[in-house]
Tab-separated table of C-alpha atoms in Angstrom:
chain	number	residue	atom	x	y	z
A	1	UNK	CA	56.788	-34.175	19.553
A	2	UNK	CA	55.503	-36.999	17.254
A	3	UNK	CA	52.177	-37.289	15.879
A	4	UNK	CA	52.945	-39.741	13.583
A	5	UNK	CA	50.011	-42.517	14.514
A	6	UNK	CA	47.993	-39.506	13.728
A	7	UNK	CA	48.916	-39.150	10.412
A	8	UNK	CA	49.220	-42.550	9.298
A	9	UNK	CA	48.664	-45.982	10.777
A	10	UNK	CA	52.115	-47.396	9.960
A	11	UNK	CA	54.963	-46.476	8.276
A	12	UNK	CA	55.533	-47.604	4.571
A	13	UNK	CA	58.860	-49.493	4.146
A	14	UNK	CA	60.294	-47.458	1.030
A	15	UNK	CA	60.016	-44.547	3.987
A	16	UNK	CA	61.772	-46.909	7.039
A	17	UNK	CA	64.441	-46.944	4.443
A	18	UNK	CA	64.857	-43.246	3.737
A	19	UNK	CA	64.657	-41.940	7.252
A	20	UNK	CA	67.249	-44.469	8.377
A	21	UNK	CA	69.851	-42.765	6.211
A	22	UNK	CA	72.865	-40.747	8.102
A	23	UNK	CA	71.893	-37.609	6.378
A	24	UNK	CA	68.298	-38.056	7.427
A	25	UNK	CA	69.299	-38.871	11.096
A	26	UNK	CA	71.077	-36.077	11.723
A	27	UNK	CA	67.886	-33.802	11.550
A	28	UNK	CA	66.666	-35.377	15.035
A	29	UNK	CA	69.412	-33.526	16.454
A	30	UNK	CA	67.985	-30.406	14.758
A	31	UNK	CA	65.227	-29.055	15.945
A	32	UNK	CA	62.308	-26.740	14.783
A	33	UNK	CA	61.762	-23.699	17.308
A	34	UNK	CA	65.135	-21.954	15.437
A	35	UNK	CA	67.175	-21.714	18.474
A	36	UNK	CA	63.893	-20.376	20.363
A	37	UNK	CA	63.701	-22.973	22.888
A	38	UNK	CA	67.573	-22.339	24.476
A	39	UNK	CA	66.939	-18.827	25.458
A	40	UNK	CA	65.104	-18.371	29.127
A	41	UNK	CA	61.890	-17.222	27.674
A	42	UNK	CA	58.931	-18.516	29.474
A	43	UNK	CA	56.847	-18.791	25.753
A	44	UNK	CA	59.637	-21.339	24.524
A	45	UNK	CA	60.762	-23.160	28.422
A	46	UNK	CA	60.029	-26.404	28.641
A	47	UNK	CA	58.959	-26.861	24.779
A	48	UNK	CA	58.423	-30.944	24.480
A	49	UNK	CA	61.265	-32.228	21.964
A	50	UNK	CA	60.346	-31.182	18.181
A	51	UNK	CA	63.325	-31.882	15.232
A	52	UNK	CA	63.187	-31.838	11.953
A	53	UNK	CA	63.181	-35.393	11.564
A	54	UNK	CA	59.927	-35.491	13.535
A	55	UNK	CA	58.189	-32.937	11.434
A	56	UNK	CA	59.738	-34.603	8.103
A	57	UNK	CA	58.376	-37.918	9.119
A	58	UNK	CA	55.444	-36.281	9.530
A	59	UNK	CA	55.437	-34.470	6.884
A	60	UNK	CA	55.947	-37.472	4.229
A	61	UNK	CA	53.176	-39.365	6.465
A	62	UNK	CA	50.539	-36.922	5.423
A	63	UNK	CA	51.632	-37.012	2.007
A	64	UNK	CA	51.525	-40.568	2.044
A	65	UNK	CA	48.061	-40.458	3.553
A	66	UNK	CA	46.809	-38.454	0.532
A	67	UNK	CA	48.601	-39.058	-2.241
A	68	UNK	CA	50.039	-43.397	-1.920
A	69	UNK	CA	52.976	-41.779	-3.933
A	70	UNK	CA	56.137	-43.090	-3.316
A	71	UNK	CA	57.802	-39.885	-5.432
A	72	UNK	CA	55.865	-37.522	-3.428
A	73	UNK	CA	55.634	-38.956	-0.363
A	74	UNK	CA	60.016	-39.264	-0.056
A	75	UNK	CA	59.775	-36.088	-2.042
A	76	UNK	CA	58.082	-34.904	1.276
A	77	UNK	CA	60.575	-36.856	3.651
A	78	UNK	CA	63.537	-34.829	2.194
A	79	UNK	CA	62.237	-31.276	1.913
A	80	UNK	CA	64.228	-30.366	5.138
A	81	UNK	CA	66.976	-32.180	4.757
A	82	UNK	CA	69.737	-29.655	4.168
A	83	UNK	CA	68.434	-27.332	7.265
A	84	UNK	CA	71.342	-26.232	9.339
A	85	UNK	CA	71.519	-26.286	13.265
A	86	UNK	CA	68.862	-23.367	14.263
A	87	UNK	CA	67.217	-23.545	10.878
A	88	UNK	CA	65.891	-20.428	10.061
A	89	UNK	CA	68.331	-18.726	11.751
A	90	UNK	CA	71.050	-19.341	9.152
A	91	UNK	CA	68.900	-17.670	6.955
A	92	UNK	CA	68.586	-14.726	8.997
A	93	UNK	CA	73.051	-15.016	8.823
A	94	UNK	CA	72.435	-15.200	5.100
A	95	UNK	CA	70.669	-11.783	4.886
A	96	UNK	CA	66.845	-14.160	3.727
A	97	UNK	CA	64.583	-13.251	7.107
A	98	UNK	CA	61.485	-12.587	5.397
A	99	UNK	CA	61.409	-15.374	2.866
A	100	UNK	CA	63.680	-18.047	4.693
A	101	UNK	CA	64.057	-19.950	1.995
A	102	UNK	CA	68.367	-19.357	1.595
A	103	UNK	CA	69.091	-22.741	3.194
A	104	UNK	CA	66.912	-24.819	0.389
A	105	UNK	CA	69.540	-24.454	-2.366
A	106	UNK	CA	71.354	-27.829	-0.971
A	107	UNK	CA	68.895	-30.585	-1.442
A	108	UNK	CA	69.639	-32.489	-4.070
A	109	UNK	CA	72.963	-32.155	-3.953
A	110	UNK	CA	72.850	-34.081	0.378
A	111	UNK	CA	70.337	-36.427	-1.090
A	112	UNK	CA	72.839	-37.537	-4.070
A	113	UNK	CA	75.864	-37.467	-1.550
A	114	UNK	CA	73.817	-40.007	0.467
A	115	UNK	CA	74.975	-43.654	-0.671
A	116	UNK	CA	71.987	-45.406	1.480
A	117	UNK	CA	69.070	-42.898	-0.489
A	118	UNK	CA	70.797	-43.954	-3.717
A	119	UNK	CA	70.364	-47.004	-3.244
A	120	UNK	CA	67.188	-46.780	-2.451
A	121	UNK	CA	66.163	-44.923	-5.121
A	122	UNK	CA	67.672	-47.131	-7.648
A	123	UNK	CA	65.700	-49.871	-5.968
A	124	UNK	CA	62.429	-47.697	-6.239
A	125	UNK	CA	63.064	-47.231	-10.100
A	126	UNK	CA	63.100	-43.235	-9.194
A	127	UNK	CA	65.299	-40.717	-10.030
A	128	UNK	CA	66.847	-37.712	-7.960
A	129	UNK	CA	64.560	-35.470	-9.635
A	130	UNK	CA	61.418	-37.545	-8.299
A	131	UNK	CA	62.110	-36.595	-4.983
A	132	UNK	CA	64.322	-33.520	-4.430
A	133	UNK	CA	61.690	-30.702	-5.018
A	134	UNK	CA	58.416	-31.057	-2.730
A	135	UNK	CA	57.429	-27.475	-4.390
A	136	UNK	CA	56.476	-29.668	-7.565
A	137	UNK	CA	53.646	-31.845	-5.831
A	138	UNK	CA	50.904	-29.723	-4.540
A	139	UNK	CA	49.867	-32.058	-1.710
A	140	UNK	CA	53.511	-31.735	-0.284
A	141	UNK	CA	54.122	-27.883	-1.028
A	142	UNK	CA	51.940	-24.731	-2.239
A	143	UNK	CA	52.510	-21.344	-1.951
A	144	UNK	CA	50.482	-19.606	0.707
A	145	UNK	CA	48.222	-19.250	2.610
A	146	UNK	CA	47.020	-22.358	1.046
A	147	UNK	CA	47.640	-25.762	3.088
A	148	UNK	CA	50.178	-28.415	2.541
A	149	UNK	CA	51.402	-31.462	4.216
A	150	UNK	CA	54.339	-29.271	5.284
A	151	UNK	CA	52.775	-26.282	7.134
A	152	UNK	CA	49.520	-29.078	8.239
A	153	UNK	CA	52.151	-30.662	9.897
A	154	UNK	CA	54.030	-28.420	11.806
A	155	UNK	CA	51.224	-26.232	12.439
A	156	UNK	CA	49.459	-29.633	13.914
A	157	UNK	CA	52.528	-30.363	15.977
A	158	UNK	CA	53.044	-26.748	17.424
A	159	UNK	CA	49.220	-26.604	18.557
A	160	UNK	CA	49.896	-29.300	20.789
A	161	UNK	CA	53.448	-27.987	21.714
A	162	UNK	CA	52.191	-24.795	22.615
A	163	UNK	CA	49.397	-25.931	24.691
A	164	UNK	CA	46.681	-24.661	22.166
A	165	UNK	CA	44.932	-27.934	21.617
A	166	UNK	CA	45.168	-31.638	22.585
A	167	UNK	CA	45.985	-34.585	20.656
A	168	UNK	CA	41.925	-35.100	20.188
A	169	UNK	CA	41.365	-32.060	18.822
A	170	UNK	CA	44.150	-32.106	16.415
A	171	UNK	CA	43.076	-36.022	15.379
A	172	UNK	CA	39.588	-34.179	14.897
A	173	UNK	CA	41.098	-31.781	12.364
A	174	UNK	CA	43.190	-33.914	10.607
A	175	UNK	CA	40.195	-36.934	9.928
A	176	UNK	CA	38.047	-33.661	8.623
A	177	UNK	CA	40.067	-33.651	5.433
A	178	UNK	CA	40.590	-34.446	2.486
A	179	UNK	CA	41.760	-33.346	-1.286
A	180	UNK	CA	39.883	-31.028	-3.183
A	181	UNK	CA	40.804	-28.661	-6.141
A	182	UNK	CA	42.028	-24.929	-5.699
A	183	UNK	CA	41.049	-21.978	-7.073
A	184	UNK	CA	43.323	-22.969	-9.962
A	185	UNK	CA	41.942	-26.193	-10.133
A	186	UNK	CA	45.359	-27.857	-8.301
A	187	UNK	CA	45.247	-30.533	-5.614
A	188	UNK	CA	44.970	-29.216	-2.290
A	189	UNK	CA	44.426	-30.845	1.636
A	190	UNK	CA	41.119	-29.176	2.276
A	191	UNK	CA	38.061	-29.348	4.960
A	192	UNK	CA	34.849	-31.124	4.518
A	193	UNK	CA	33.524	-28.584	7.647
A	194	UNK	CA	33.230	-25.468	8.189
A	195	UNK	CA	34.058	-25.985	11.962
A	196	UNK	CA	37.146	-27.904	11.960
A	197	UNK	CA	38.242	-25.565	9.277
A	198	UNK	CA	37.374	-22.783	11.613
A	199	UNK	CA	39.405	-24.274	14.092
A	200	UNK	CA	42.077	-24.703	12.308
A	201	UNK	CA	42.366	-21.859	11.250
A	202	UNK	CA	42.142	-19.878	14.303
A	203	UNK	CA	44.677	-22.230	15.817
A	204	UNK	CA	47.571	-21.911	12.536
A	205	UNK	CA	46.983	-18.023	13.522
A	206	UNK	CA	48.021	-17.619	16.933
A	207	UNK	CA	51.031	-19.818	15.847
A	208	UNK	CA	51.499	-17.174	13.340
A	209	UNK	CA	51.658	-14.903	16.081
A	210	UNK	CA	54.396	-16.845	17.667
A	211	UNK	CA	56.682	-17.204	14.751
A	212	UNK	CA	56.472	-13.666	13.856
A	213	UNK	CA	56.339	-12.235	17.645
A	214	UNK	CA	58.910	-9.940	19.157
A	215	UNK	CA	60.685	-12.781	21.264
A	216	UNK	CA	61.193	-15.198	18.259
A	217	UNK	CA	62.227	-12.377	15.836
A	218	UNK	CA	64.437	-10.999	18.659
A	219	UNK	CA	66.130	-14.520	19.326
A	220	UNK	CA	66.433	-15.288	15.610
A	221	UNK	CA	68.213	-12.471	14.849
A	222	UNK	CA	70.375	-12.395	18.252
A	223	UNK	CA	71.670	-16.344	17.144
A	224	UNK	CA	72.500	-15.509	13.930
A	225	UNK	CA	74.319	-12.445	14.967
A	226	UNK	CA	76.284	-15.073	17.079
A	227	UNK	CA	76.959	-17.099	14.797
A	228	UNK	CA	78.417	-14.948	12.175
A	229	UNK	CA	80.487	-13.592	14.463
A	230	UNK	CA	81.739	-17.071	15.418
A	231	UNK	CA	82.135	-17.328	12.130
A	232	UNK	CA	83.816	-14.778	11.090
A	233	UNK	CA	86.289	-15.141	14.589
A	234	UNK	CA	87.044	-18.594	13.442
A	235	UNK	CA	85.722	-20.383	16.329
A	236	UNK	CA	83.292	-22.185	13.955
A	237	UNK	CA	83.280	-22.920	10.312
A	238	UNK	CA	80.037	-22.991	8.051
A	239	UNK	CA	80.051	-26.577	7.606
A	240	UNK	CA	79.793	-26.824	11.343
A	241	UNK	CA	76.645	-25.227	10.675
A	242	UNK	CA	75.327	-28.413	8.875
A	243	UNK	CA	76.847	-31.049	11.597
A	244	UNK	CA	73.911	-31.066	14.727
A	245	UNK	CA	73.160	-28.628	17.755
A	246	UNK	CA	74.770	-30.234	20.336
A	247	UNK	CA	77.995	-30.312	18.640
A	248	UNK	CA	77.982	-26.875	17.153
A	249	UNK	CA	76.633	-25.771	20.637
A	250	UNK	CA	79.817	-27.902	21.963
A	251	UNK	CA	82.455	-26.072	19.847
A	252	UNK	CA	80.699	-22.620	21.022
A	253	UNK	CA	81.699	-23.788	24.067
A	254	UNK	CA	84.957	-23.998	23.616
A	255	UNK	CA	85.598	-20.810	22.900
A	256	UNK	CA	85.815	-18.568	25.702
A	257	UNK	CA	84.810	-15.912	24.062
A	258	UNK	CA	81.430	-17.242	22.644
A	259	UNK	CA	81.048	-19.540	25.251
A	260	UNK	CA	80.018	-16.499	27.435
A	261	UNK	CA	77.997	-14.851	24.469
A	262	UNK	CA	75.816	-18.451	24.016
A	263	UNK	CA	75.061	-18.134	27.847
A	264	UNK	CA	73.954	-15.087	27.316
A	265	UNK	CA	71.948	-16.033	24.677
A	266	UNK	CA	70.832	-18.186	26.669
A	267	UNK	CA	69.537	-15.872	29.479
A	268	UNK	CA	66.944	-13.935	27.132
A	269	UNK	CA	63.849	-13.516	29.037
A	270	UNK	CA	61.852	-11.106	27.782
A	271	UNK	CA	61.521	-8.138	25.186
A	272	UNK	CA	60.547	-4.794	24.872
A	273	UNK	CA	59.962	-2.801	22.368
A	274	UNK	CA	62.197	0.567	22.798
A	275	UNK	CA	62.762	3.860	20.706
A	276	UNK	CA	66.523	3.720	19.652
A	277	UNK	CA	66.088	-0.623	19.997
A	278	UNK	CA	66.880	-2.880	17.031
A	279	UNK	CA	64.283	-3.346	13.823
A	280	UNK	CA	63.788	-6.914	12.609
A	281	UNK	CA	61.547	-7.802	10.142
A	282	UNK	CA	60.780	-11.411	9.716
A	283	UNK	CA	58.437	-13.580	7.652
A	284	UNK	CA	54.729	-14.068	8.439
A	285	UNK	CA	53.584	-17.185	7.939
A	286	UNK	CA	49.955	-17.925	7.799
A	287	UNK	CA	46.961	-20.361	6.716
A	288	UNK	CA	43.514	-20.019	5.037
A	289	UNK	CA	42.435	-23.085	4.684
A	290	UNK	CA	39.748	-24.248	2.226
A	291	UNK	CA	36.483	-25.846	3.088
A	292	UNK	CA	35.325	-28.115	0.367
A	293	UNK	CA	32.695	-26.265	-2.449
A	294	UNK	CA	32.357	-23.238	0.074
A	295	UNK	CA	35.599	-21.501	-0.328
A	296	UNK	CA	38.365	-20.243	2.110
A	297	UNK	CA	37.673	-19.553	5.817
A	298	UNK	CA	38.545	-15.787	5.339
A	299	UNK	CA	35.895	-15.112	3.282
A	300	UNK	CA	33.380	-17.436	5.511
A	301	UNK	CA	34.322	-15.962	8.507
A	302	UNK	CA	34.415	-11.995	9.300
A	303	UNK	CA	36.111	-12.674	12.708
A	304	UNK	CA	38.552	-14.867	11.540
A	305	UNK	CA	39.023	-12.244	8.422
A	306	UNK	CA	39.357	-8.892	10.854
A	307	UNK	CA	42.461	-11.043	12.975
A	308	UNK	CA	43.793	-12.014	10.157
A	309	UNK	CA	43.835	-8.933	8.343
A	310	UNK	CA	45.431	-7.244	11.693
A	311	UNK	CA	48.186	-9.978	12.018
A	312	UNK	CA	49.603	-9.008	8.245
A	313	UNK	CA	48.799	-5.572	8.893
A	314	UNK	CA	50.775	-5.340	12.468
A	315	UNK	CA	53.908	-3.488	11.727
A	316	UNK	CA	57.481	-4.925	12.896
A	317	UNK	CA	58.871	-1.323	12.348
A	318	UNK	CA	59.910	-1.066	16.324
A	319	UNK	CA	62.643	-0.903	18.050
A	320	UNK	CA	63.105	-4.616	20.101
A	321	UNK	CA	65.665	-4.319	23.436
A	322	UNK	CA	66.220	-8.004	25.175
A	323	UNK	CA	67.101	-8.400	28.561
């Protein structure tokens, strides 16, 4: 899923260079549902193809849009570029489901490792520090619920993955904004409307939904219970976990033994929520967007506030059962 022309009418060359890099190509074989889209669940069937690369690209596009830094912009290009195969679900293996941020730590150290970025870089006049921590520029990274390049992009992405809005409507959004000042006075990608802010928002929040739904926290947690016990049978190692899907998929395979646990992994249908079934607690991720000198949608929109308000408050204290 690419909306790339979207985002920026070409692609700068100091970015051509970056994303042609080995460690950079491996994310296309990486992709961002978290495992979600192998399992038979009618939500995730049929997602279009969506990797990392993609929403990196994309990503550093929008950052480039905004910012014409070249530090920022790569900065942006490499935030995901230590995610293993399933993402997030390695970080569910690493006991980190409700911040997801365990899988970060390794950066800077695959952006020095990578001779063609060094290169690069020393051709750029930057240094590794420039560009391996997107939470320093603003535009790239923010805490939340505010909005970045990074959760603009995949949020934009998923709307038109998920069937919730075309590629008009998300062109619509995205030409709405522009950079305005925080409540702290900081950079941030905010709307000149009221409506496409609206929009927006209500869109980013049934995508919350998704991500912290029953079937996605079930699958999550069922893959990384899967792997770790691959892991801890020997049929993979955790550097396999850093190679691509279809060959740590492939080595799963191989095994007879989690061969037949990845098909039925695979098979996952549907969920329901059970006395005596498993808790799992994941991390809600959500957006309030800013409108420009009118402040954030929650507090301009009751609606928006009420489903918002009942999305955080929803409890994930019950008992999930897949079948």
């Amino acid at each position: 899923m690419r909306l790339l022309d979207i985002y920026e009418g070409g692609i700068p060359p100091v970015l051509c260079a970056a994303m042609d890099a080995p460690v950079m190509a491996r994310l296309k074989l990486v992709g961002m549902n978290c495992g979600c889209e192998y399992t038979s669940f009618p939500r995730f069937r049929g997602l279009p193809p969506y990797s990392r690369f993609d929403h990196s690209v994309g990503a550093a596009l929008i950052t480039w849009h905004f910012t014409h830094s070249r530090r920022q912009a790569l900065a942006a290009l490499f935030h995901d570029i230590a995610t293993p195969c399933f993402a997030h679900v390695v970080d569910f293996m690493l006991g980190d489901a409700l911040t997801q941020e365990a899988t970060e730590g390794g950066t800077a150290r695959r952006i020095a490792g990578s001779r063609e970025i060094g290169e690069l870089l020393r051709r750029e006049g930057l240094a590794l520090e420039d560009v391996s921590d997107y939470h320093i520029y603003p535009i790239a990274d923010n805490e939340s619920p505010k909005l970045s390049a990074d959760r603009l992009e995949y949020t934009l992405s998923n709307l038109v993955c998920y069937g919730f809005a075309d590629r008009r409507q998300v062109s619509a959004m995205y030409a709405d904004l522009t950079v305005g000042r925080d409540e702290q006075g900081a950079p941030e990608l905010c709307f000149r409307t009221v409506d496409a802010a609206r929009a927006f928002a209500r869109g980013a929040l049934e995508m919350s939904r998704i991500y912290a739904g029953d079937q996605d926290r079930f699958a999550m947690r069922a893959l990384a219970d899967l792997l770790l016990d691959a892991v801890r049978a020997g049929a993979i190692g955790m550097d396999d976990l850093w190679t691509t899907e279809p060959e740590l998929i492939e080595k799963l395979e191989r095994d007879p033994r989690f061969a037949e646990a990845w098909k039925g992994f695979r098979a996952y249908r549907a969920v329901q929520r059970r006395a005596g079934g498993r808790i799992i607690r994941a991390k809600k991720r959500f957006i309030d967007p800013l409108v420009m000198g009118m402040g954030r949608v929650r507090a301009l929109d009751s609606a928006f506030a009420d489903e918002l308000d009942a999305f955080l408050s929803d409890s994930q204290e019950v008992g999930l059962v897949g079948r």
